Amino acid sequence: MTTAYDDNQIGRARVRDTPELEAYYRELAGLDAGALWTVANDIEPWYPRPKSVPTLWAYDQLRPLVQKALPLVKADDAGRRVVMLTNPGRRDVSAAVGLLYTGLQIMGPGEAMTAHRHQASALRFVLEGSGAWTVVDGQKLKVGPRDFAITPNGTWHEHGNESTVAPCIWQDGLDIPLVNALDAPFYEVHPDLHQVAGDVVNSSVLTYGGTLLPYGAERWSKPYSPLFAFPWEPTYEALLRLARSTEGSPYDGVIMEYTNPLTGGSVMPTMSAHIQLLRGGQATQAHRHTGSVLYTVAQGRGCSVIAGRRFDWQEGDIFCVPSWAWHEHANPDTSENAVLFSFNDFPVMRSLAFWREEAFSESDGRQPLD
Ligand code: GTQ
């Protein structure tokens, strides 16, 4: 009798090696060819089997090492002074999970970096410091703790910190591994090294950051959001308002997507981001879906069970959920909300028709813990 996912059945490759076959494989290899049935079950698994493993990067451990980089390398020599997060299951590419890159970038007081642009899309979530700024295609954005900002693919960008006293640390999220996997990277240094920024700070927030759209907004024809920054206060306010009107999702709590205000779709073609609130005492049900997710704890503390492993988290911690991994979150502290920022590659999954989602069945019981 065969069971589900058993490779020893008709319809799966089940050829056993013989000396004759092994000789044949060597002949094929000599011509840069191979027999599909020797790899078929590996390259067409029954379901996603990511190499990335669930991982948590604790901010209180990483922060001193990020700070250590400040005097060690000049930002202009490093390009960007970033400690990137790597996944223990995937050392082959600079990815924290799946085909998503993330890192912690530190900028000292008064620092300013040169402008560049690339095919990869980038996003920022600010962890600390009040002086950070970035110029995106000539628009100056100022960002503070928990603000979210985007640098869509192909936009010129340069960053800095105008504080006179404190460094700033923000999290970068990029689709670099995806762009590289598709052999589509491009990179340019700005010919003048710096852009000429307009006088109005946060002009995209002033223009598109409300509930109304400016007349003629439909003329924006770029494949990404014209709103480049999402300040924390209105974001958290929106989350609290939603929490007053709904129970939220059984899997994600009260969750909202940062969107392109013109389309209601994701802010960039390859990456989307969410903010979610777990009420005090809330524990979500487990589900899984295709697509990889990187979470950052914006506020509070709690824990998540991911593919059967428990991760306790607190503010500033970053953790990942690989594709198709069961996951559930809990905020056991009954007196405080917990808020998770996250970004993902769902737009890629959706546009390629790869999106699948599944609820953990009650009859399966709870996810086993390690
Ligand atoms: O800010 O442009 O962490 O290009 C990695 C690559 C940041 C950036 C990173 C980048 C950037």
CSV table of C-alpha atoms and ligand atoms in Angstrom, one decimal:
chain,number,residue,atom,x,y,z
A,1,MET,CA,0.0,0.0,0.0
A,2,THR,CA,1.3,3.5,-0.8
A,3,THR,CA,0.7,6.4,1.4
A,4,ALA,CA,0.5,10.1,0.4
A,5,TYR,CA,3.9,11.6,-0.5
A,6,ASP,CA,5.5,8.1,-0.9
A,7,ASP,CA,7.9,8.2,-3.8
A,8,ASN,CA,7.8,4.5,-4.2
A,9,GLN,CA,4.7,4.4,-6.3
A,10,ILE,CA,3.6,4.6,-9.9
A,11,GLY,CA,3.7,8.2,-11.1
A,12,ARG,CA,6.9,9.0,-9.3
A,13,ALA,CA,10.5,8.1,-10.4
A,14,ARG,CA,11.5,4.8,-8.8
A,15,VAL,CA,14.4,3.5,-11.0
A,16,ARG,CA,17.1,1.7,-9.1
A,17,ASP,CA,20.7,2.1,-9.9
A,18,THR,CA,22.5,-0.7,-11.8
A,19,PRO,CA,26.1,-0.8,-13.1
A,20,GLU,CA,24.7,-0.5,-16.6
A,21,LEU,CA,22.6,2.6,-15.7
A,22,GLU,CA,25.5,4.2,-13.8
A,23,ALA,CA,27.6,3.8,-16.9
A,24,TYR,CA,24.9,5.3,-19.0
A,25,TYR,CA,24.6,8.3,-16.5
A,26,ARG,CA,28.3,8.9,-16.9
A,27,GLU,CA,28.0,8.9,-20.7
A,28,LEU,CA,25.2,11.5,-20.4
A,29,ALA,CA,27.2,13.6,-18.0
A,30,GLY,CA,30.0,13.7,-20.6
A,31,LEU,CA,27.6,15.5,-22.9
A,32,ASP,CA,26.3,17.9,-20.3
A,33,ALA,CA,23.1,15.9,-20.1
A,34,GLY,CA,21.4,13.8,-17.5
A,35,ALA,CA,18.5,11.4,-16.9
A,36,LEU,CA,15.5,13.2,-15.5
A,37,TRP,CA,14.4,10.2,-13.3
A,38,THR,CA,17.5,10.5,-11.2
A,39,VAL,CA,16.4,13.9,-10.0
A,40,ALA,CA,12.7,14.0,-10.7
A,41,ASN,CA,11.4,13.5,-7.2
A,42,ASP,CA,13.8,16.2,-5.9
A,43,ILE,CA,13.1,18.8,-8.5
A,44,GLU,CA,9.3,18.2,-8.4
A,45,PRO,CA,8.6,17.6,-4.7
A,46,TRP,CA,5.0,17.0,-3.6
A,47,TYR,CA,4.9,20.4,-1.8
A,48,PRO,CA,7.3,23.3,-1.1
A,49,ARG,CA,10.4,22.2,0.8
A,50,PRO,CA,12.3,25.4,1.4
A,51,LYS,CA,16.0,25.2,2.3
A,52,SER,CA,15.4,28.3,4.6
A,53,VAL,CA,14.6,27.3,8.1
A,54,PRO,CA,12.6,29.3,10.6
A,55,THR,CA,15.0,31.7,12.4
A,56,LEU,CA,14.9,34.5,14.9
A,57,TRP,CA,17.5,37.2,15.1
A,58,ALA,CA,17.4,38.8,18.5
A,59,TYR,CA,17.8,42.6,18.4
A,60,ASP,CA,19.5,42.8,21.8
A,61,GLN,CA,22.2,40.5,20.5
A,62,LEU,CA,22.6,42.0,17.1
A,63,ARG,CA,22.4,45.7,18.1
A,64,PRO,CA,25.9,45.9,19.7
A,65,LEU,CA,27.4,44.3,16.6
A,66,VAL,CA,25.6,46.7,14.3
A,67,GLN,CA,26.9,49.6,16.4
A,68,LYS,CA,30.4,48.1,16.2
A,69,ALA,CA,30.4,48.5,12.4
A,70,LEU,CA,30.0,52.3,12.8
A,71,PRO,CA,33.7,53.1,13.5
A,72,LEU,CA,35.0,50.0,11.7
A,73,VAL,CA,34.0,50.9,8.1
A,74,LYS,CA,33.2,54.2,6.4
A,75,ALA,CA,29.8,54.3,4.9
A,76,ASP,CA,31.2,55.5,1.6
A,77,ASP,CA,33.7,52.6,1.4
A,78,ALA,CA,31.1,50.0,2.3
A,79,GLY,CA,28.5,51.6,0.0
A,80,ARG,CA,25.9,50.8,2.7
A,81,ARG,CA,26.9,50.0,6.3
A,82,VAL,CA,24.7,47.0,6.8
A,83,VAL,CA,24.7,43.8,8.9
A,84,MET,CA,22.7,41.4,6.7
A,85,LEU,CA,20.8,38.5,8.2
A,86,THR,CA,21.5,35.1,6.8
A,87,ASN,CA,19.5,31.9,7.0
A,88,PRO,CA,21.3,28.9,8.5
A,89,GLY,CA,19.7,26.6,5.9
A,90,ARG,CA,20.7,28.7,2.9
A,91,ARG,CA,24.2,29.9,2.8
A,92,ASP,CA,24.3,29.8,-1.0
A,93,VAL,CA,22.6,33.2,-1.4
A,94,SER,CA,22.4,36.4,0.7
A,95,ALA,CA,18.9,35.7,1.8
A,96,ALA,CA,17.2,35.8,5.2
A,97,VAL,CA,14.4,33.6,3.9
A,98,GLY,CA,13.4,32.3,0.5
A,99,LEU,CA,14.4,35.0,-2.0
A,100,LEU,CA,14.2,37.9,0.4
A,101,TYR,CA,17.2,39.8,1.7
A,102,THR,CA,17.2,41.8,4.9
A,103,GLY,CA,19.7,43.7,7.0
A,104,LEU,CA,20.2,46.3,9.7
A,105,GLN,CA,21.7,49.5,8.3
A,106,ILE,CA,23.4,52.0,10.7
A,107,MET,CA,24.2,55.6,9.9
A,108,GLY,CA,26.1,57.8,12.3
A,109,PRO,CA,25.2,61.4,13.2
A,110,GLY,CA,25.6,63.7,10.2
A,111,GLU,CA,26.4,60.9,7.8
A,112,ALA,CA,25.2,61.1,4.2
A,113,MET,CA,25.8,58.5,1.4
A,114,THR,CA,25.9,58.7,-2.3
A,115,ALA,CA,23.0,57.9,-4.7
A,116,HIS,CA,22.5,54.8,-6.7
A,117,ARG,CA,19.8,52.8,-8.3
A,118,HIS,CA,19.2,49.2,-9.0
A,119,GLN,CA,16.8,46.7,-10.4
A,120,ALA,CA,16.1,45.3,-6.9
A,121,SER,CA,13.3,47.0,-4.9
A,122,ALA,CA,14.0,48.1,-1.4
A,123,LEU,CA,12.0,49.0,1.7
A,124,ARG,CA,12.9,50.3,5.1
A,125,PHE,CA,11.5,49.9,8.6
A,126,VAL,CA,13.1,52.2,11.1
A,127,LEU,CA,14.2,50.7,14.4
A,128,GLU,CA,15.8,53.6,16.2
A,129,GLY,CA,17.0,57.2,15.8
A,130,SER,CA,15.1,60.2,14.8
A,131,GLY,CA,17.4,61.8,12.1
A,132,ALA,CA,17.1,59.4,9.2
A,133,TRP,CA,16.3,60.7,5.8
A,134,THR,CA,16.4,59.2,2.3
A,135,VAL,CA,16.0,60.9,-1.1
A,136,VAL,CA,13.9,58.7,-3.5
A,137,ASP,CA,13.8,60.0,-7.1
A,138,GLY,CA,14.4,63.6,-5.9
A,139,GLN,CA,11.9,63.4,-3.0
A,140,LYS,CA,13.3,63.9,0.5
A,141,LEU,CA,11.7,61.6,3.0
A,142,LYS,CA,12.3,61.9,6.8
A,143,VAL,CA,11.7,58.8,8.7
A,144,GLY,CA,11.5,58.0,12.4
A,145,PRO,CA,11.0,54.9,14.6
A,146,ARG,CA,8.5,52.4,13.1
A,147,ASP,CA,8.0,54.4,9.9
A,148,PHE,CA,7.9,52.4,6.7
A,149,ALA,CA,9.3,53.6,3.4
A,150,ILE,CA,9.9,52.2,0.0
A,151,THR,CA,12.6,52.6,-2.7
A,152,PRO,CA,10.9,51.0,-5.7
A,153,ASN,CA,13.0,49.3,-8.4
A,154,GLY,CA,14.9,51.7,-10.6
A,155,THR,CA,14.5,54.8,-8.3
A,156,TRP,CA,17.6,56.8,-7.4
A,157,HIS,CA,18.1,56.8,-3.6
A,158,GLU,CA,20.6,58.1,-1.1
A,159,HIS,CA,20.4,58.0,2.6
A,160,GLY,CA,21.6,59.9,5.6
A,161,ASN,CA,21.2,60.8,9.2
A,162,GLU,CA,20.8,64.5,10.2
A,163,SER,CA,20.9,63.9,13.9
A,164,THR,CA,23.9,65.6,15.5
A,165,VAL,CA,24.0,63.1,18.4
A,166,ALA,CA,22.5,59.7,17.8
A,167,PRO,CA,23.0,57.0,15.1
A,168,CYS,CA,20.0,55.6,13.4
A,169,ILE,CA,19.3,52.0,12.7
A,170,TRP,CA,16.8,50.9,10.1
A,171,GLN,CA,16.0,47.5,8.6
A,172,ASP,CA,16.4,47.1,4.9
A,173,GLY,CA,14.3,44.6,3.0
A,174,LEU,CA,15.2,43.9,-0.7
A,175,ASP,CA,14.3,41.3,-3.3
A,176,ILE,CA,18.0,41.0,-4.3
A,177,PRO,CA,18.0,37.2,-4.2
A,178,LEU,CA,14.9,37.0,-6.4
A,179,VAL,CA,16.3,39.5,-9.0
A,180,ASN,CA,19.6,37.5,-9.0
A,181,ALA,CA,17.8,34.1,-9.3
A,182,LEU,CA,16.1,35.5,-12.4
A,183,ASP,CA,19.5,36.8,-13.7
A,184,ALA,CA,18.0,40.3,-14.0
A,185,PRO,CA,20.2,42.6,-11.8
A,186,PHE,CA,21.3,46.1,-12.9
A,187,TYR,CA,23.1,48.7,-10.8
A,188,GLU,CA,24.1,52.3,-11.4
A,189,VAL,CA,26.0,54.9,-9.4
A,190,HIS,CA,24.4,58.4,-9.8
A,191,PRO,CA,26.5,60.4,-12.4
A,192,ASP,CA,26.6,63.4,-10.0
A,193,LEU,CA,26.9,61.1,-6.9
A,194,HIS,CA,23.9,63.0,-5.4
A,195,GLN,CA,20.4,64.0,-6.5
A,196,VAL,CA,19.0,67.4,-6.4
A,197,ALA,CA,16.2,67.1,-3.8
A,198,GLY,CA,13.0,69.1,-4.0
A,199,ASP,CA,12.3,71.5,-1.1
A,200,VAL,CA,9.2,69.8,0.2
A,201,VAL,CA,9.9,67.0,2.7
A,202,ASN,CA,7.7,64.0,2.5
A,203,SER,CA,5.8,65.4,-0.5
A,204,SER,CA,4.4,61.9,-1.4
A,205,VAL,CA,2.8,61.7,2.1
A,206,LEU,CA,1.4,65.2,1.7
A,207,THR,CA,0.0,64.3,-1.7
A,208,TYR,CA,-1.2,60.7,-1.3
A,209,GLY,CA,-1.1,60.0,2.4
A,210,GLY,CA,-4.8,60.8,3.2
A,211,THR,CA,-8.0,59.0,2.3
A,212,LEU,CA,-8.6,61.3,-0.8
A,213,LEU,CA,-6.6,61.3,-4.0
A,214,PRO,CA,-5.4,64.4,-5.7
A,215,TYR,CA,-7.1,65.3,-8.9
A,216,GLY,CA,-5.3,63.8,-11.9
A,217,ALA,CA,-3.7,61.0,-9.8
A,218,GLU,CA,-4.5,58.5,-12.4
A,219,ARG,CA,-1.8,60.0,-14.6
A,220,TRP,CA,0.8,58.2,-12.3
A,221,SER,CA,1.8,55.3,-14.6
A,222,LYS,CA,4.7,53.7,-12.7
A,223,PRO,CA,4.3,50.1,-11.5
A,224,TYR,CA,4.7,51.0,-7.8
A,225,SER,CA,3.1,53.2,-5.2
A,226,PRO,CA,3.4,57.0,-5.6
A,227,LEU,CA,3.3,57.1,-1.7
A,228,PHE,CA,6.8,56.4,-0.6
A,229,ALA,CA,6.5,56.8,3.2
A,230,PHE,CA,4.0,55.5,5.7
A,231,PRO,CA,4.6,57.3,9.1
A,232,TRP,CA,4.0,55.2,12.2
A,233,GLU,CA,1.3,57.3,13.9
A,234,PRO,CA,-1.4,57.2,11.3
A,235,THR,CA,-0.5,53.5,10.6
A,236,TYR,CA,-1.0,52.5,14.3
A,237,GLU,CA,-4.1,54.7,14.5
A,238,ALA,CA,-5.6,52.8,11.5
A,239,LEU,CA,-4.8,49.5,13.1
A,240,LEU,CA,-6.5,50.6,16.4
A,241,ARG,CA,-9.5,51.8,14.5
A,242,LEU,CA,-9.8,48.6,12.6
A,243,ALA,CA,-9.5,46.7,15.9
A,244,ARG,CA,-12.6,48.6,17.1
A,245,SER,CA,-14.6,47.4,14.2
A,246,THR,CA,-13.5,43.8,13.7
A,247,GLU,CA,-12.3,40.7,15.4
A,248,GLY,CA,-9.7,40.4,12.7
A,249,SER,CA,-8.4,37.2,11.0
A,250,PRO,CA,-8.2,34.0,13.1
A,251,TYR,CA,-4.7,33.4,11.6
A,252,ASP,CA,-3.2,36.9,11.7
A,253,GLY,CA,-5.2,39.0,14.2
A,254,VAL,CA,-6.0,42.6,13.1
A,255,ILE,CA,-3.9,42.9,10.0
A,256,MET,CA,-3.6,45.6,7.3
A,257,GLU,CA,-1.6,45.9,4.1
A,258,TYR,CA,0.5,48.9,3.2
A,259,THR,CA,-0.9,49.6,-0.3
A,260,ASN,CA,-0.5,51.7,-3.4
A,261,PRO,CA,-3.3,54.2,-2.8
A,262,LEU,CA,-4.1,54.3,-6.6
A,263,THR,CA,-4.6,50.6,-7.0
A,264,GLY,CA,-5.2,49.1,-3.6
A,265,GLY,CA,-2.5,46.6,-4.5
A,266,SER,CA,1.0,46.0,-3.1
A,267,VAL,CA,3.4,49.0,-2.8
A,268,MET,CA,5.9,47.4,-5.2
A,269,PRO,CA,5.6,44.7,-7.9
A,270,THR,CA,7.6,42.1,-6.0
A,271,MET,CA,7.1,42.9,-2.3
A,272,SER,CA,4.3,43.7,0.0
A,273,ALA,CA,4.2,44.7,3.7
A,274,HIS,CA,1.7,44.3,6.5
A,275,ILE,CA,1.2,45.7,10.0
A,276,GLN,CA,-0.7,43.5,12.4
A,277,LEU,CA,-2.0,43.7,15.9
A,278,LEU,CA,-2.3,40.8,18.4
A,279,ARG,CA,-4.5,41.8,21.2
A,280,GLY,CA,-3.4,41.1,24.8
A,281,GLY,CA,-4.0,37.4,25.5
A,282,GLN,CA,-4.7,36.5,21.8
A,283,ALA,CA,-3.4,33.3,20.2
A,284,THR,CA,-4.0,32.8,16.5
A,285,GLN,CA,-4.8,29.6,14.7
A,286,ALA,CA,-2.1,28.0,12.5
A,287,HIS,CA,-2.1,28.3,8.7
A,288,ARG,CA,0.4,28.1,5.9
A,289,HIS,CA,0.8,29.6,2.5
A,290,THR,CA,3.3,29.9,-0.3
A,291,GLY,CA,5.5,32.9,-0.1
A,292,SER,CA,8.1,33.9,2.4
A,293,VAL,CA,7.7,36.4,5.3
A,294,LEU,CA,10.1,38.4,7.4
A,295,TYR,CA,8.5,39.8,10.6
A,296,THR,CA,9.9,42.6,12.8
A,297,VAL,CA,8.5,43.2,16.2
A,298,ALA,CA,7.3,46.8,16.2
A,299,GLN,CA,5.8,46.8,19.7
A,300,GLY,CA,5.3,44.4,22.6
A,301,ARG,CA,6.3,40.8,23.0
A,302,GLY,CA,4.9,37.4,22.3
A,303,CYS,CA,5.8,34.1,20.6
A,304,SER,CA,5.3,32.3,17.4
A,305,VAL,CA,5.3,28.6,16.6
A,306,ILE,CA,6.8,28.1,13.1
A,307,ALA,CA,7.1,24.6,11.6
A,308,GLY,CA,6.8,23.2,15.1
A,309,ARG,CA,9.5,25.4,16.7
A,310,ARG,CA,8.7,28.0,19.3
A,311,PHE,CA,10.3,31.5,19.0
A,312,ASP,CA,9.8,34.1,21.8
A,313,TRP,CA,10.1,37.6,20.6
A,314,GLN,CA,10.3,41.2,21.8
A,315,GLU,CA,10.6,44.6,20.3
A,316,GLY,CA,13.2,44.9,17.5
A,317,ASP,CA,13.5,41.1,17.0
A,318,ILE,CA,13.2,39.8,13.4
A,319,PHE,CA,12.0,36.3,12.5
A,320,CYS,CA,11.1,34.5,9.3
A,321,VAL,CA,8.4,32.2,8.1
A,322,PRO,CA,9.6,30.1,5.1
A,323,SER,CA,7.1,29.2,2.4
A,324,TRP,CA,4.5,26.6,3.3
A,325,ALA,CA,5.6,26.5,7.0
A,326,TRP,CA,2.7,26.2,9.5
A,327,HIS,CA,2.8,29.3,11.7
A,328,GLU,CA,0.7,30.8,14.5
A,329,HIS,CA,1.3,33.8,16.8
A,330,ALA,CA,0.5,34.6,20.4
A,331,ASN,CA,0.5,37.6,22.6
A,332,PRO,CA,0.3,36.1,26.1
A,333,ASP,CA,0.6,39.4,27.9
A,334,THR,CA,-3.0,40.3,28.5
A,335,SER,CA,-2.3,44.0,29.3
A,336,GLU,CA,-0.6,45.1,26.1
A,337,ASN,CA,-1.0,44.9,22.4
A,338,ALA,CA,1.7,43.3,20.3
A,339,VAL,CA,2.4,44.7,16.9
A,340,LEU,CA,4.2,43.0,14.1
A,341,PHE,CA,5.5,44.6,10.9
A,342,SER,CA,6.2,42.2,8.1
A,343,PHE,CA,7.2,42.1,4.5
A,344,ASN,CA,6.8,39.3,2.0
A,345,ASP,CA,7.0,38.2,-1.7
A,346,PHE,CA,3.3,37.5,-2.0
A,347,PRO,CA,2.9,39.8,-5.1
A,348,VAL,CA,5.3,37.4,-6.9
A,349,MET,CA,3.3,34.4,-5.8
A,350,ARG,CA,0.1,36.0,-6.8
A,351,SER,CA,1.2,37.4,-10.2
A,352,LEU,CA,2.7,34.0,-11.2
A,353,ALA,CA,-0.4,32.2,-9.9
A,354,PHE,CA,1.6,30.3,-7.3
A,355,TRP,CA,-0.5,31.5,-4.3
A,356,ARG,CA,-1.9,28.7,-2.1
A,357,GLU,CA,-3.1,28.9,1.5
A,358,GLU,CA,-4.3,26.2,3.9
A,359,ALA,CA,-5.7,26.3,7.4
A,360,PHE,CA,-4.4,23.9,10.0
A,361,SER,CA,-7.1,21.3,10.4
A,362,GLU,CA,-8.5,21.0,13.9
A,363,SER,CA,-8.5,17.2,13.6
A,364,ASP,CA,-4.7,17.3,13.2
A,365,GLY,CA,-4.4,18.7,16.7
A,366,ARG,CA,-1.9,21.4,17.6
A,367,GLN,CA,1.4,21.8,15.8
A,368,PRO,CA,3.9,19.6,17.5
A,369,LEU,CA,6.6,21.4,19.3
A,370,ASP,CA,10.2,20.3,19.0
B,1,GTQ,O1,20.0,51.0,0.7
B,1,GTQ,O2,20.4,50.7,-1.4
B,1,GTQ,O3,20.8,46.6,2.8
B,1,GTQ,O4,21.3,48.5,-2.3
B,1,GTQ,C1,21.4,46.3,0.5
B,1,GTQ,C2,21.5,46.8,-0.8
B,1,GTQ,C3,20.6,48.4,1.3
B,1,GTQ,C4,20.4,50.3,-0.3
B,1,GTQ,C5,21.0,47.1,1.5
B,1,GTQ,C6,21.2,48.1,-1.0
B,1,GTQ,C7,20.7,48.9,0.0
